[in-house]
Amino acid sequence: MVPADPPRGAIRHPGPGTTGFIGQEAVGKSGYARAILLHLWQQRADIHPHLLQWLDTLTAPKGPGADRLAAIGDLLVELAVAENHIRVVKQIHAWIDNGADRTEHRELIARVLTVAAEADTLGVQVRALLLDSAQDESEAAATVVALVRQGEFAEHYPRQALVRLRHILGRPETDEAVQTAQGALRDIAARDGQLPRVWNTVIKWATEKKHLAGHRAFLSLPDPRVDPYVLQVMLATAEEKEDIKEALLDGWNAALADTRVEAECRQVLTAWAEARKAPDMPTELLTDLLNQIMLGHLVASPVAALIFGEPGVADGEAVIELRKDLRLHPMLSSLITAHERASAES
């Protein structure tokens, strides 16, 4: 039963004719609040829109329940799962644009959506909602989807996680959503047993489909700046399997042909130059791969910048050392000399 008179500090429900309420104090008492919420939802279908609208107001950035978003979100997920009601999940999803500039806000929404996405019956609808959101123009919505993919969802639905990340990685600009998706991709690849699946998928995106998402994904995996683990594993495998080495070169060829990722190519190539100094990196193989990349793309902007430098850019010691080593390669040395001679004559 719902008490007739709310205790001090309670927030009355604004719905027409309702006798129920959910107090601020009750939010912290999950059993009490859950019972009230379920009672209202089950007994008074006519107040559903008003209840959800009130919750929007309650959870607004400066609303009275803004600091209780996690507890309220958990309650609503329980309600959605118990009642198998996608409408409640959509209301949580709508919070993305309600204070979505706050990182903690997005992370909390991602957490509750992850729980809903794994529910036995409701989960199918939630996963479809997240697929639509991955293709949304909203940066905030796409960022939340990427955060969901970075969580437990990826362990249970790895293929679906990759599909949704692909949509996000294909966004026109390298915004927060794309960067979050790149981090999620690296996170999935670093998990036990997941790298082969991720690598096989990404290399197909990059070399067969040749779309922006594939090139971004390829450049994200062997980037040692955040975590060198994936690059170390891939190089160790490439030492034993020629097809992996060839796939790495094919991926680089595809990425370097896409002018939209020139900046990313330059950054990762520079990171590889830095990685040659690491004691746990196969320096000889890494140098050989860089040699072959340079041979195939001597005049490509990111490669030319790495070999010859750019005006106003002070390159580090690792890049300068790489240039010296590259010039020791007979074929590359002759190409560099010819290129420099042609540039001087022009």
C-alpha atoms as one frame of an Amber mdcrd trajectory, in Angstrom:
protein
   0.000   0.000   0.000   1.110   3.575  -0.688   0.777   5.857   2.381  -1.812
   8.594   2.054   0.509  11.346   3.308   4.097  11.618   2.031   6.894  12.086
   4.550   8.875  15.286   4.756  11.093  15.847   1.691   8.948  13.756  -0.621
   8.266  14.892  -4.157   4.643  14.488  -5.084   3.839  12.888  -8.385   2.218
  15.529 -10.646  -0.046  13.097 -12.486  -3.788  13.786 -12.543  -5.696  12.209
  -9.712  -2.838  10.049  -8.447  -2.487   9.237  -4.752   1.064   7.936  -5.128
   4.421   9.616  -4.693   8.094   8.812  -4.826  10.115  10.712  -2.272  13.691
  11.866  -2.545  14.357   9.847   0.587  12.711   6.803  -0.985  15.036   6.871
  -3.979  17.832   5.807  -1.675  15.738   2.902  -0.388  15.561   0.713  -3.449
  13.002  -1.772  -2.091  10.589   0.942  -0.968  10.965   3.029  -4.113  10.691
  -0.009  -6.384   7.459  -1.093  -4.731   5.955   2.366  -5.146   7.056   2.674
  -8.750   5.764  -0.766  -9.715   2.469  -0.081  -7.930   1.924   3.170  -9.816
   2.932   1.663 -13.153   0.758  -1.421 -12.813  -2.304   0.199 -11.303  -2.472
   3.526 -13.103  -1.672   3.218 -16.795  -3.244   6.651 -17.339  -0.399   8.368
 -15.468   2.500   6.728 -17.332   3.225   9.811 -19.520   3.052  12.135 -16.506
   5.273   9.872 -14.416   7.933   9.726 -17.139   7.736  13.467 -17.718   8.178
  14.065 -13.999  11.225  11.801 -13.959  12.703  13.878 -16.781  12.328  16.991
 -14.642  13.691  15.202 -11.592  16.863  14.066 -13.384  17.614  17.312 -15.244
  21.152  18.717 -14.594  19.854  21.117 -11.918  16.842  19.058 -10.938  16.248
  17.773  -7.401  17.236  14.247  -8.410  20.264  15.046 -10.576  22.666  13.607
  -8.024  20.538  10.441  -7.790  20.625   9.591 -11.479  22.292   6.221 -10.881
  19.735   5.094  -8.302  16.803   6.354 -10.381  18.236   4.741 -13.513  18.586
   1.406 -11.723  14.985   1.626 -10.546  13.732   2.346 -14.045  15.716  -0.520
 -15.528  14.179  -2.834 -12.925  10.771  -1.499 -13.903  11.437  -1.888 -17.622
  12.657  -5.463 -17.222   9.895  -6.450 -14.811   7.183  -5.005 -17.056   8.971
  -5.738 -20.364   8.349  -2.129 -21.346  10.618  -0.514 -23.965   8.957   2.832
 -23.323  10.759   3.134 -20.005  14.117   2.392 -21.654  13.426   5.004 -24.323
  12.836   7.507 -21.552  16.235   6.680 -20.059  17.729   6.995 -23.545  16.144
  10.452 -23.824  18.204  11.571 -20.831  21.233  11.573 -23.127  20.296  15.040
 -24.338  19.424  16.153 -20.820  22.806  17.127 -19.427  24.691  15.004 -21.943
  27.760  17.202 -21.756  28.572  15.622 -18.382  30.812  12.579 -18.683  29.398
  10.910 -15.579  25.891  11.466 -16.946  26.680   9.565 -20.133  28.469   6.768
 -18.304  25.520   6.204 -15.970  23.074   6.105 -18.880  25.366   3.663 -20.695
  25.446   1.446 -17.610  21.672   1.205 -17.256  21.231   0.676 -21.006  23.768
  -2.159 -20.832  21.703  -3.901 -18.167  18.528  -3.450 -20.203  20.206  -4.676
 -23.395  21.037  -7.994 -21.734  17.555  -8.668 -20.370  16.014 -11.912 -21.626
  12.921 -10.526 -23.349  13.362  -6.766 -23.408  16.959  -7.010 -24.577  16.080
  -7.576 -28.248  14.240  -4.255 -28.428  16.955  -2.416 -26.518  19.684  -3.739
 -28.807  17.669  -2.536 -31.808  17.361   0.884 -30.156  21.125   1.010 -29.654
  21.707   0.078 -33.304  19.574   3.036 -34.361  21.423   5.288 -31.913  24.788
   4.199 -33.326  23.673   5.747 -36.619  22.245   8.868 -34.979  23.682  12.245
 -35.967  23.783  13.187 -32.289  27.338  13.028 -30.968  26.052  12.434 -27.435
  23.836   9.507 -28.482  26.625   7.849 -30.463  29.051   8.355 -27.577  26.707
   6.596 -25.150  26.370   3.659 -27.552  30.161   3.419 -27.759  30.308   3.379
 -23.959  27.774   0.537 -23.883  29.968  -1.407 -26.331  32.951  -0.891 -24.064
  31.193  -2.590 -21.169  29.944  -6.103 -20.505  27.750  -6.018 -23.608  30.805
  -6.711 -25.774  31.517  -9.937 -23.898  28.060 -11.354 -24.502  27.385  -9.900
 -27.961  30.791  -9.297 -29.577  29.562  -9.381 -33.181  26.745  -6.926 -32.470
  29.167  -4.697 -30.593  31.485  -4.524 -33.612  28.628  -3.726 -36.005  27.497
  -0.810 -33.864  31.055   0.462 -33.459  31.473   0.378 -37.228  28.540   2.756
 -37.636  30.038   5.162 -35.098  33.520   4.984 -36.637  32.018   6.054 -39.959
  30.935   9.469 -38.644  32.144  12.395 -40.812  34.257  14.042 -38.107  36.608
  12.536 -35.542  34.464  13.687 -32.631  34.100  12.347 -29.093  31.841   9.541
 -30.301  34.490   8.309 -32.761  37.259   8.546 -30.172  35.143   6.640 -27.649
  34.405   3.978 -30.273  38.121   3.643 -31.027  38.790   3.128 -27.339  35.989
   0.569 -27.130  37.420  -1.319 -30.109  40.865  -1.487 -28.501  39.295  -2.581
 -25.239  37.433  -5.463 -26.904  40.546  -6.526 -28.837  42.602  -6.646 -25.624
  40.213  -9.089 -23.934  41.067 -12.767 -23.706  40.399 -14.560 -26.954  38.834
 -11.588 -28.746  41.751 -10.241 -30.830  41.449 -12.791 -33.692  37.739 -12.020
 -34.149  38.276  -8.252 -33.986  41.292  -8.347 -36.301  39.556 -10.491 -38.938
  36.573  -8.157 -38.914  38.565  -4.929 -38.995  40.950  -5.968 -41.767  37.938
  -6.817 -43.946  36.418  -3.410 -43.243  39.677  -1.727 -44.193  40.812  -3.702
 -47.237  37.629  -5.125 -48.765  35.029  -2.498 -47.921  37.548   0.378 -48.008
  35.339   2.715 -46.007  36.282   5.337 -43.438  35.187   3.233 -40.470  37.505
   0.419 -41.544  40.519   2.706 -41.885  39.889   4.291 -38.505  39.414   0.874
 -36.934  42.618  -0.470 -38.502  44.658   2.486 -37.258  43.184   2.142 -33.766
  44.217  -1.474 -33.212  48.021  -1.308 -33.676  48.320   2.137 -32.049  50.715
   1.662 -29.095  50.180   5.080 -27.542  47.371   4.014 -25.199  48.265   0.339
 -24.793  50.983  -1.496 -26.769  49.457  -4.924 -26.070  47.603  -5.357 -29.369
  50.601  -4.234 -31.444  52.909  -6.570 -29.522  50.621  -9.548 -30.139  50.146
  -8.695 -33.801  53.879  -8.302 -34.419  54.667 -11.522 -32.561  52.138 -13.307
 -34.768  53.477 -11.599 -37.912  56.950 -12.982 -37.149  55.535 -16.486 -37.452
  52.804 -16.015 -40.048  53.488 -14.237 -43.315  49.785 -13.695 -43.991  49.462
 -11.523 -40.876  52.422  -9.435 -41.974  50.860  -9.035 -45.422  47.533  -8.114
 -43.861  49.220  -5.380 -41.819  50.762  -3.966 -44.996  47.436  -4.214 -46.829
  45.747  -2.347 -44.006  48.348   0.409 -44.157  48.039   0.652 -47.937  44.275
   1.095 -47.648  44.504   3.656 -44.831  47.224   5.716 -46.529  45.099   5.919
 -49.676  42.308   7.614 -47.704  43.069  11.328 -47.323  40.452  11.601 -44.559
  42.742   9.754 -42.138  46.033  11.414 -43.076  46.490  12.920 -39.618  45.797
   9.593 -37.907  48.230   7.799 -40.250  50.986  10.245 -39.388  50.317   9.898
 -35.656  50.381   6.088 -35.699  53.464   5.942 -37.935  55.229   8.242 -35.491
  54.045   6.039 -32.626  55.554   3.020 -34.403  58.832   4.900 -34.695  58.710
   5.526 -30.953  57.781   1.878 -30.304  61.015   0.649 -31.894  62.779   1.797
 -28.730  60.672  -0.390 -26.443  62.550  -3.482 -25.217  59.577  -5.796 -25.762
  59.043  -4.808 -29.394  60.571  -6.744 -32.337  62.577  -3.797 -33.651  63.806
  -5.524 -36.791  60.342  -6.554 -37.912  58.881  -3.156 -37.064  61.595  -1.428
 -39.098  61.042  -3.815 -42.008  57.312  -3.099 -41.994  57.966   0.643 -41.928
  60.409   0.252 -44.823  57.795  -1.493 -46.921  55.127   1.032 -46.011  57.434
   3.873 -47.063  58.356   2.125 -50.328  54.729   1.903 -51.334  53.760   5.412
 -50.280  56.801   7.622 -50.557  54.816  10.586 -51.807  51.766  10.042 -49.597
  51.421  12.972 -47.235  51.763  11.140 -43.876  54.748   9.134 -45.145  56.436
  12.110 -46.798  55.982  14.082 -43.587  57.577  11.286 -41.589  60.548  10.927
 -43.930  61.211  14.543 -44.869  59.589  16.426 -42.008  57.186  19.342 -42.123
  57.809  23.098 -41.766  57.393  24.194 -38.182  57.206  20.642 -36.786  59.997
  19.604 -34.417  60.219  15.821 -34.638  61.501  13.756 -31.739  64.660  11.696
 -31.536  62.840   8.460 -32.429  61.582   9.864 -35.734  65.017  11.252 -36.606
  66.614   7.863 -35.877  63.992   6.150 -38.030  64.866   8.439 -40.947  68.503
   7.418 -40.657  67.618   3.718 -40.607  65.255   4.058 -43.548  68.002   5.632
 -45.627  70.131   2.531 -44.996  67.637   0.454 -46.994  69.131   0.416 -50.543
  65.925   0.704 -52.530  64.330   3.229 -50.188  67.525   5.250 -50.025  67.650
   5.569 -53.815  63.979   6.598 -53.940  64.507   9.213 -51.234  67.553  10.586
 -53.042  65.639  10.740 -56.331  62.707  12.440 -54.650  64.960  15.026 -52.998
  66.784  15.686 -56.294  63.480  16.193 -58.141  62.214  18.517 -55.428  65.416
  20.587 -55.587  65.208  20.904 -59.367  61.591  21.993 -59.230
